[in-house]
PDB file of C-alpha atoms in Angstrom:
ATOM      1  CA  MET A   1     -29.402  -0.336  18.950  1.00  0.00           C
ATOM      2  CA  ILE A   2     -30.023   1.037  15.458  1.00  0.00           C
ATOM      3  CA  ARG A   3     -29.552  -1.239  12.463  1.00  0.00           C
ATOM      4  CA  LEU A   4     -30.266  -0.261   8.858  1.00  0.00           C
ATOM      5  CA  HIS A   5     -30.763  -2.858   6.128  1.00  0.00           C
ATOM      6  CA  HIS A   6     -29.608  -1.181   2.944  1.00  0.00           C
ATOM      7  CA  CYS A   7     -28.994  -1.647  -0.789  1.00  0.00           C
ATOM      8  CA  PRO A   8     -26.794   0.937  -2.515  1.00  0.00           C
ATOM      9  CA  GLN A   9     -28.588   3.352  -4.871  1.00  0.00           C
ATOM     10  CA  THR A  10     -32.067   2.496  -3.622  1.00  0.00           C
ATOM     11  CA  ARG A  11     -34.536   4.353  -1.399  1.00  0.00           C
ATOM     12  CA  SER A  12     -32.640   3.096   1.652  1.00  0.00           C
ATOM     13  CA  MET A  13     -29.926   5.620   0.766  1.00  0.00           C
ATOM     14  CA  ARG A  14     -32.158   8.364   2.197  1.00  0.00           C
ATOM     15  CA  SER A  15     -32.323   6.527   5.537  1.00  0.00           C
ATOM     16  CA  LEU A  16     -28.550   6.011   5.517  1.00  0.00           C
ATOM     17  CA  TRP A  17     -27.950   9.675   4.696  1.00  0.00           C
ATOM     18  CA  LEU A  18     -30.328  10.761   7.475  1.00  0.00           C
ATOM     19  CA  LEU A  19     -28.542   8.572  10.018  1.00  0.00           C
ATOM     20  CA  GLN A  20     -25.226  10.065   8.931  1.00  0.00           C
ATOM     21  CA  GLU A  21     -26.617  13.585   9.396  1.00  0.00           C
ATOM     22  CA  LEU A  22     -28.026  12.695  12.818  1.00  0.00           C
ATOM     23  CA  ASP A  23     -24.529  11.614  13.896  1.00  0.00           C
ATOM     24  CA  VAL A  24     -25.787   8.688  15.965  1.00  0.00           C
ATOM     25  CA  ALA A  25     -24.299   5.220  16.366  1.00  0.00           C
ATOM     26  CA  PHE A  26     -25.776   2.684  13.957  1.00  0.00           C
ATOM     27  CA  GLU A  27     -24.976  -0.508  12.084  1.00  0.00           C
ATOM     28  CA  VAL A  28     -25.478  -1.066   8.363  1.00  0.00           C
ATOM     29  CA  ILE A  29     -26.199  -4.447   6.808  1.00  0.00           C
ATOM     30  CA  GLU A  30     -25.750  -4.153   3.062  1.00  0.00           C
ATOM     31  CA  TYR A  31     -27.383  -6.401   0.481  1.00  0.00           C
ATOM     32  CA  PRO A  32     -27.026  -6.817  -3.263  1.00  0.00           C
ATOM     33  CA  PHE A  33     -30.046  -5.818  -5.323  1.00  0.00           C
ATOM     34  CA  ASP A  34     -31.146  -9.380  -6.022  1.00  0.00           C
ATOM     35  CA  LYS A  35     -33.210 -12.287  -4.667  1.00  0.00           C
ATOM     36  CA  THR A  36     -31.303 -12.166  -1.361  1.00  0.00           C
ATOM     37  CA  LEU A  37     -33.919  -9.710  -0.141  1.00  0.00           C
ATOM     38  CA  ARG A  38     -36.642 -12.308  -0.705  1.00  0.00           C
ATOM     39  CA  GLU A  39     -34.841 -15.044   1.214  1.00  0.00           C
ATOM     40  CA  GLU A  40     -34.324 -15.830   4.880  1.00  0.00           C
ATOM     41  CA  PRO A  41     -33.341 -14.327   7.219  1.00  0.00           C
ATOM     42  CA  TYR A  42     -34.298 -10.985   5.651  1.00  0.00           C
ATOM     43  CA  ARG A  43     -37.732 -12.191   4.551  1.00  0.00           C
ATOM     44  CA  SER A  44     -38.787 -12.727   8.175  1.00  0.00           C
ATOM     45  CA  LEU A  45     -37.780  -9.167   8.982  1.00  0.00           C
ATOM     46  CA  ASN A  46     -39.453  -7.574   5.950  1.00  0.00           C
ATOM     47  CA  PRO A  47     -41.772  -9.963   4.060  1.00  0.00           C
ATOM     48  CA  THR A  48     -42.085  -7.583   1.101  1.00  0.00           C
ATOM     49  CA  GLY A  49     -38.390  -8.125   0.324  1.00  0.00           C
ATOM     50  CA  ARG A  50     -37.632  -4.430  -0.043  1.00  0.00           C
ATOM     51  CA  VAL A  51     -35.344  -1.851   1.556  1.00  0.00           C
ATOM     52  CA  PRO A  52     -35.027   0.086   3.737  1.00  0.00           C
ATOM     53  CA  THR A  53     -35.708  -1.764   6.941  1.00  0.00           C
ATOM     54  CA  LEU A  54     -34.746  -0.028  10.154  1.00  0.00           C
ATOM     55  CA  GLU A  55     -34.439  -1.804  13.480  1.00  0.00           C
ATOM     56  CA  ILE A  56     -34.385   0.584  16.416  1.00  0.00           C
ATOM     57  CA  ASP A  57     -34.631  -1.016  19.847  1.00  0.00           C
ATOM     58  CA  ASP A  58     -37.763  -3.200  19.571  1.00  0.00           C
ATOM     59  CA  VAL A  59     -39.269  -1.279  16.632  1.00  0.00           C
ATOM     60  CA  VAL A  60     -39.015  -2.382  12.986  1.00  0.00           C
ATOM     61  CA  LEU A  61     -39.888   0.156  10.285  1.00  0.00           C
ATOM     62  CA  THR A  62     -39.947  -0.484   6.539  1.00  0.00           C
ATOM     63  CA  GLU A  63     -41.109   2.788   4.942  1.00  0.00           C
ATOM     64  CA  SER A  64     -38.543   5.517   4.324  1.00  0.00           C
ATOM     65  CA  GLY A  65     -41.000   8.329   5.100  1.00  0.00           C
ATOM     66  CA  ALA A  66     -41.976   6.740   8.403  1.00  0.00           C
ATOM     67  CA  ILE A  67     -38.302   6.141   9.194  1.00  0.00           C
ATOM     68  CA  ALA A  68     -37.558   9.828   8.597  1.00  0.00           C
ATOM     69  CA  GLU A  69     -40.413  10.980  10.808  1.00  0.00           C
ATOM     70  CA  TYR A  70     -39.542   8.539  13.591  1.00  0.00           C
ATOM     71  CA  LEU A  71     -35.825   9.317  13.625  1.00  0.00           C
ATOM     72  CA  CYS A  72     -36.371  13.076  13.587  1.00  0.00           C
ATOM     73  CA  ASP A  73     -38.816  12.778  16.480  1.00  0.00           C
ATOM     74  CA  ARG A  74     -36.425  10.465  18.316  1.00  0.00           C
ATOM     75  CA  PHE A  75     -33.440  12.795  17.877  1.00  0.00           C
ATOM     76  CA  PRO A  76     -34.934  16.317  17.844  1.00  0.00           C
ATOM     77  CA  GLN A  77     -31.657  17.888  18.958  1.00  0.00           C
ATOM     78  CA  ALA A  78     -30.316  17.456  15.406  1.00  0.00           C
ATOM     79  CA  GLY A  79     -32.872  19.968  14.113  1.00  0.00           C
ATOM     80  CA  LEU A  80     -33.730  17.912  11.019  1.00  0.00           C
ATOM     81  CA  GLY A  81     -37.421  17.548  11.832  1.00  0.00           C
ATOM     82  CA  ARG A  82     -40.292  19.903  12.550  1.00  0.00           C
ATOM     83  CA  ASP A  83     -42.355  19.274  15.670  1.00  0.00           C
ATOM     84  CA  PRO A  84     -46.188  19.467  15.444  1.00  0.00           C
ATOM     85  CA  SER A  85     -46.255  23.053  16.753  1.00  0.00           C
ATOM     86  CA  HIS A  86     -43.722  24.305  14.199  1.00  0.00           C
ATOM     87  CA  ALA A  87     -45.022  26.636  11.479  1.00  0.00           C
ATOM     88  CA  GLU A  88     -43.260  24.523   8.826  1.00  0.00           C
ATOM     89  CA  ARG A  89     -44.526  21.135  10.068  1.00  0.00           C
ATOM     90  CA  ALA A  90     -47.143  20.635   7.319  1.00  0.00           C
ATOM     91  CA  TYR A  91     -44.705  21.601   4.567  1.00  0.00           C
ATOM     92  CA  TRP A  92     -42.000  19.392   6.060  1.00  0.00           C
ATOM     93  CA  LEU A  93     -44.351  16.405   6.043  1.00  0.00           C
ATOM     94  CA  ASN A  94     -45.421  17.131   2.484  1.00  0.00           C
ATOM     95  CA  TRP A  95     -41.829  17.166   1.229  1.00  0.00           C
ATOM     96  CA  ILE A  96     -40.929  14.018   3.198  1.00  0.00           C
ATOM     97  CA  HIS A  97     -43.651  12.160   1.325  1.00  0.00           C
ATOM     98  CA  PHE A  98     -43.190  13.957  -1.999  1.00  0.00           C
ATOM     99  CA  ALA A  99     -39.884  12.092  -2.242  1.00  0.00           C
ATOM    100  CA  GLU A 100     -41.944   8.973  -2.974  1.00  0.00           C
ATOM    101  CA  THR A 101     -43.835  10.760  -5.756  1.00  0.00           C
ATOM    102  CA  ILE A 102     -40.499  11.333  -7.475  1.00  0.00           C
ATOM    103  CA  SER A 103     -39.257   7.838  -6.717  1.00  0.00           C
ATOM    104  CA  GLN A 104     -42.247   5.999  -8.173  1.00  0.00           C
ATOM    105  CA  HIS A 105     -41.351   7.302 -11.639  1.00  0.00           C
ATOM    106  CA  THR A 106     -37.662   6.577 -11.094  1.00  0.00           C
ATOM    107  CA  ALA A 107     -38.581   3.020 -10.067  1.00  0.00           C
ATOM    108  CA  ALA A 108     -40.533   2.516 -13.303  1.00  0.00           C
ATOM    109  CA  LEU A 109     -37.585   3.769 -15.342  1.00  0.00           C
ATOM    110  CA  THR A 110     -35.129   1.651 -13.367  1.00  0.00           C
ATOM    111  CA  GLN A 111     -37.213  -1.386 -14.204  1.00  0.00           C
ATOM    112  CA  GLN A 112     -37.243  -0.509 -17.911  1.00  0.00           C
ATOM    113  CA  HIS A 113     -33.564   0.350 -18.252  1.00  0.00           C
ATOM    114  CA  VAL A 114     -31.900  -1.822 -15.613  1.00  0.00           C
ATOM    115  CA  ALA A 115     -34.076  -4.639 -14.259  1.00  0.00           C
ATOM    116  CA  LEU A 116     -35.348  -5.918 -17.618  1.00  0.00           C
ATOM    117  CA  TYR A 117     -32.414  -7.656 -19.227  1.00  0.00           C
ATOM    118  CA  GLU A 118     -33.863  -8.395 -22.674  1.00  0.00           C
ATOM    119  CA  ASP A 119     -34.535  -5.559 -25.100  1.00  0.00           C
ATOM    120  CA  HIS A 120     -37.822  -7.070 -26.265  1.00  0.00           C
ATOM    121  CA  MET A 121     -39.195  -6.693 -22.719  1.00  0.00           C
ATOM    122  CA  ARG A 122     -38.651  -2.935 -22.681  1.00  0.00           C
ATOM    123  CA  SER A 123     -41.149  -0.323 -23.831  1.00  0.00           C
ATOM    124  CA  PRO A 124     -40.030   2.950 -25.444  1.00  0.00           C
ATOM    125  CA  ILE A 125     -43.507   4.338 -24.766  1.00  0.00           C
ATOM    126  CA  VAL A 126     -43.249   3.624 -21.031  1.00  0.00           C
ATOM    127  CA  MET A 127     -39.732   5.085 -20.961  1.00  0.00           C
ATOM    128  CA  GLN A 128     -40.830   8.335 -22.580  1.00  0.00           C
ATOM    129  CA  LEU A 129     -44.011   8.690 -20.524  1.00  0.00           C
ATOM    130  CA  GLU A 130     -42.263   8.046 -17.222  1.00  0.00           C
ATOM    131  CA  ALA A 131     -39.366  10.368 -18.091  1.00  0.00           C
ATOM    132  CA  LYS A 132     -41.889  13.167 -18.771  1.00  0.00           C
ATOM    133  CA  ARG A 133     -43.741  12.447 -15.537  1.00  0.00           C
ATOM    134  CA  LEU A 134     -40.459  12.409 -13.652  1.00  0.00           C
ATOM    135  CA  ALA A 135     -39.488  15.759 -15.194  1.00  0.00           C
ATOM    136  CA  LYS A 136     -42.802  17.202 -13.994  1.00  0.00           C
ATOM    137  CA  THR A 137     -41.995  16.253 -10.394  1.00  0.00           C
ATOM    138  CA  LEU A 138     -38.579  17.906 -10.723  1.00  0.00           C
ATOM    139  CA  ARG A 139     -40.273  21.021 -12.062  1.00  0.00           C
ATOM    140  CA  THR A 140     -42.382  21.096  -8.900  1.00  0.00           C
ATOM    141  CA  VAL A 141     -39.213  21.205  -6.810  1.00  0.00           C
ATOM    142  CA  GLU A 142     -37.685  23.821  -9.117  1.00  0.00           C
ATOM    143  CA  GLN A 143     -40.680  26.131  -8.744  1.00  0.00           C
ATOM    144  CA  SER A 144     -40.789  25.708  -4.958  1.00  0.00           C
ATOM    145  CA  LEU A 145     -37.188  26.655  -4.243  1.00  0.00           C
ATOM    146  CA  GLY A 146     -36.919  30.202  -2.973  1.00  0.00           C
ATOM    147  CA  GLY A 147     -33.852  29.856  -0.791  1.00  0.00           C
ATOM    148  CA  GLU A 148     -30.925  27.563  -0.122  1.00  0.00           C
ATOM    149  CA  PHE A 149     -33.128  24.681   1.053  1.00  0.00           C
ATOM    150  CA  LEU A 150     -36.714  23.498   0.740  1.00  0.00           C
ATOM    151  CA  LEU A 151     -37.642  25.086   4.078  1.00  0.00           C
ATOM    152  CA  SER A 152     -36.044  27.821   6.173  1.00  0.00           C
ATOM    153  CA  ASP A 153     -32.956  25.679   6.771  1.00  0.00           C
ATOM    154  CA  PHE A 154     -31.606  22.214   6.011  1.00  0.00           C
ATOM    155  CA  SER A 155     -33.862  19.372   7.169  1.00  0.00           C
ATOM    156  CA  ALA A 156     -34.827  15.763   6.516  1.00  0.00           C
ATOM    157  CA  ALA A 157     -37.077  17.123   3.754  1.00  0.00           C
ATOM    158  CA  ASP A 158     -33.948  18.005   1.767  1.00  0.00           C
ATOM    159  CA  ILE A 159     -32.554  14.538   2.451  1.00  0.00           C
ATOM    160  CA  GLY A 160     -35.642  12.691   1.230  1.00  0.00           C
ATOM    161  CA  VAL A 161     -36.192  14.791  -1.872  1.00  0.00           C
ATOM    162  CA  GLY A 162     -32.451  15.082  -2.477  1.00  0.00           C
ATOM    163  CA  GLN A 163     -32.010  11.319  -2.544  1.00  0.00           C
ATOM    164  CA  ALA A 164     -34.959  11.016  -4.931  1.00  0.00           C
ATOM    165  CA  VAL A 165     -33.343  13.589  -7.218  1.00  0.00           C
ATOM    166  CA  TYR A 166     -30.025  11.725  -6.973  1.00  0.00           C
ATOM    167  CA  MET A 167     -31.762   8.705  -8.494  1.00  0.00           C
ATOM    168  CA  ALA A 168     -33.894  10.767 -10.897  1.00  0.00           C
ATOM    169  CA  GLN A 169     -30.854  12.361 -12.552  1.00  0.00           C
ATOM    170  CA  HIS A 170     -30.054   8.971 -14.076  1.00  0.00           C
ATOM    171  CA  PHE A 171     -33.099   9.496 -16.325  1.00  0.00           C
ATOM    172  CA  VAL A 172     -33.758  13.260 -16.509  1.00  0.00           C
ATOM    173  CA  ARG A 173     -30.939  15.768 -16.856  1.00  0.00           C
ATOM    174  CA  LEU A 174     -30.911  18.630 -14.359  1.00  0.00           C
ATOM    175  CA  ASP A 175     -29.696  21.210 -16.918  1.00  0.00           C
ATOM    176  CA  GLY A 176     -33.182  22.630 -17.402  1.00  0.00           C
ATOM    177  CA  PHE A 177     -33.742  23.150 -13.678  1.00  0.00           C
ATOM    178  CA  PRO A 178     -31.241  25.784 -12.508  1.00  0.00           C
ATOM    179  CA  GLN A 179     -32.708  26.318  -9.022  1.00  0.00           C
ATOM    180  CA  LEU A 180     -32.932  22.590  -8.400  1.00  0.00           C
ATOM    181  CA  ALA A 181     -29.417  22.000  -9.770  1.00  0.00           C
ATOM    182  CA  GLY A 182     -27.973  24.640  -7.434  1.00  0.00           C
ATOM    183  CA  TRP A 183     -29.839  23.203  -4.438  1.00  0.00           C
ATOM    184  CA  PHE A 184     -28.702  19.684  -5.303  1.00  0.00           C
ATOM    185  CA  ALA A 185     -25.090  20.849  -5.616  1.00  0.00           C
ATOM    186  CA  ARG A 186     -25.312  22.202  -2.060  1.00  0.00           C
ATOM    187  CA  LEU A 187     -26.560  18.816  -0.891  1.00  0.00           C
ATOM    188  CA  GLU A 188     -23.773  16.988  -2.741  1.00  0.00           C
ATOM    189  CA  ALA A 189     -21.217  19.060  -0.821  1.00  0.00           C
ATOM    190  CA  ARG A 190     -22.417  17.725   2.527  1.00  0.00           C
ATOM    191  CA  PRO A 191     -20.044  15.131   4.059  1.00  0.00           C
ATOM    192  CA  ALA A 192     -22.970  12.984   5.249  1.00  0.00           C
ATOM    193  CA  TYR A 193     -24.312  12.806   1.682  1.00  0.00           C
ATOM    194  CA  ARG A 194     -20.937  11.637   0.397  1.00  0.00           C
ATOM    195  CA  ARG A 195     -20.753   8.971   3.100  1.00  0.00           C
ATOM    196  CA  ALA A 196     -24.133   7.619   1.945  1.00  0.00           C
ATOM    197  CA  LEU A 197     -22.996   7.138  -1.661  1.00  0.00           C
ATOM    198  CA  PRO A 198     -22.196   3.627  -2.943  1.00  0.00           C
ATOM    199  CA  ASP A 199     -18.781   2.256  -2.115  1.00  0.00           C
ATOM    200  CA  GLY A 200     -18.086   0.437  -5.336  1.00  0.00           C
ATOM    201  CA  PRO A 201     -20.609  -0.735  -7.966  1.00  0.00           C
ATOM    202  CA  GLY A 202     -24.223   0.186  -7.336  1.00  0.00           C
ATOM    203  CA  LEU A 203     -27.530  -0.301  -9.057  1.00  0.00           C
ATOM    204  CA  TYR A 204     -26.792   2.057 -11.965  1.00  0.00           C
ATOM    205  CA  ALA A 205     -23.902   1.194 -14.241  1.00  0.00           C
ATOM    206  CA  LYS A 206     -24.260   4.463 -16.202  1.00  0.00           C
ATOM    207  CA  SER A 207     -24.681   8.052 -15.114  1.00  0.00           C
ATOM    208  CA  TYR A 208     -27.537   8.669 -17.563  1.00  0.00           C
ATOM    209  CA  TYR A 209     -30.061   6.460 -19.376  1.00  0.00           C
ATOM    210  CA  PRO A 210     -31.845   8.313 -22.202  1.00  0.00           C
ATOM    211  CA  PRO A 211     -35.346   7.160 -23.172  1.00  0.00           C
ATOM    212  CA  TRP A 212     -35.549   4.986 -26.247  1.00  0.00           C
ATOM    213  CA  GLU A 213     -36.932   6.553 -29.397  1.00  0.00           C
ATOM    214  CA  ILE A 214     -40.329   5.338 -30.556  1.00  0.00           C
ATOM    215  CA  LYS A 215     -39.882   3.794 -33.977  1.00  0.00           C
ATOM    216  CA  ALA A 216     -42.510   4.340 -36.646  1.00  0.00           C
TER     217      ALA A 216
END
């Protein structure tokens, strides 16, 4: 039994996308992005009140990087992982966890633009700083792309980083990153990616949220 606890347009999208690519049987329990995650029965499953949470047999995992590693090891026939003897293993692991480096800046910007409802709570300085930091992480991906995918062929590394870029594009335009934009377009064409997208309203009501200007 595989069960994914998921909120649309959050980090759990990368776990959903990975499960779709693995082509295994699984169940999705979807939640709104609100206090439901901090209430029972979900709170007993994941006390931090965050997603994703993956139940697989008697194992419960709550970190998207760990979920990716575990699922790829569990279903090696899909070819989305890199076993410890593989020449690309270290790079695969680095990209799996680099997705969180991107996402931490996206999370800060999501809080500023989406989660804080009153304008007086928001900080133009934080918005501009985090947008610049986010752009730097995208530049890292841009400079690393030498082929169609992050490694020799498509893997869970592309899924993790691709999902992070999906969220990042709400705050940093991809126009200035031609290699990254081309790579991301290839990911968007994948049927499993499209199946992982929100069905109806998600977390982001707009496609792009520009940073506020700092007033003198």
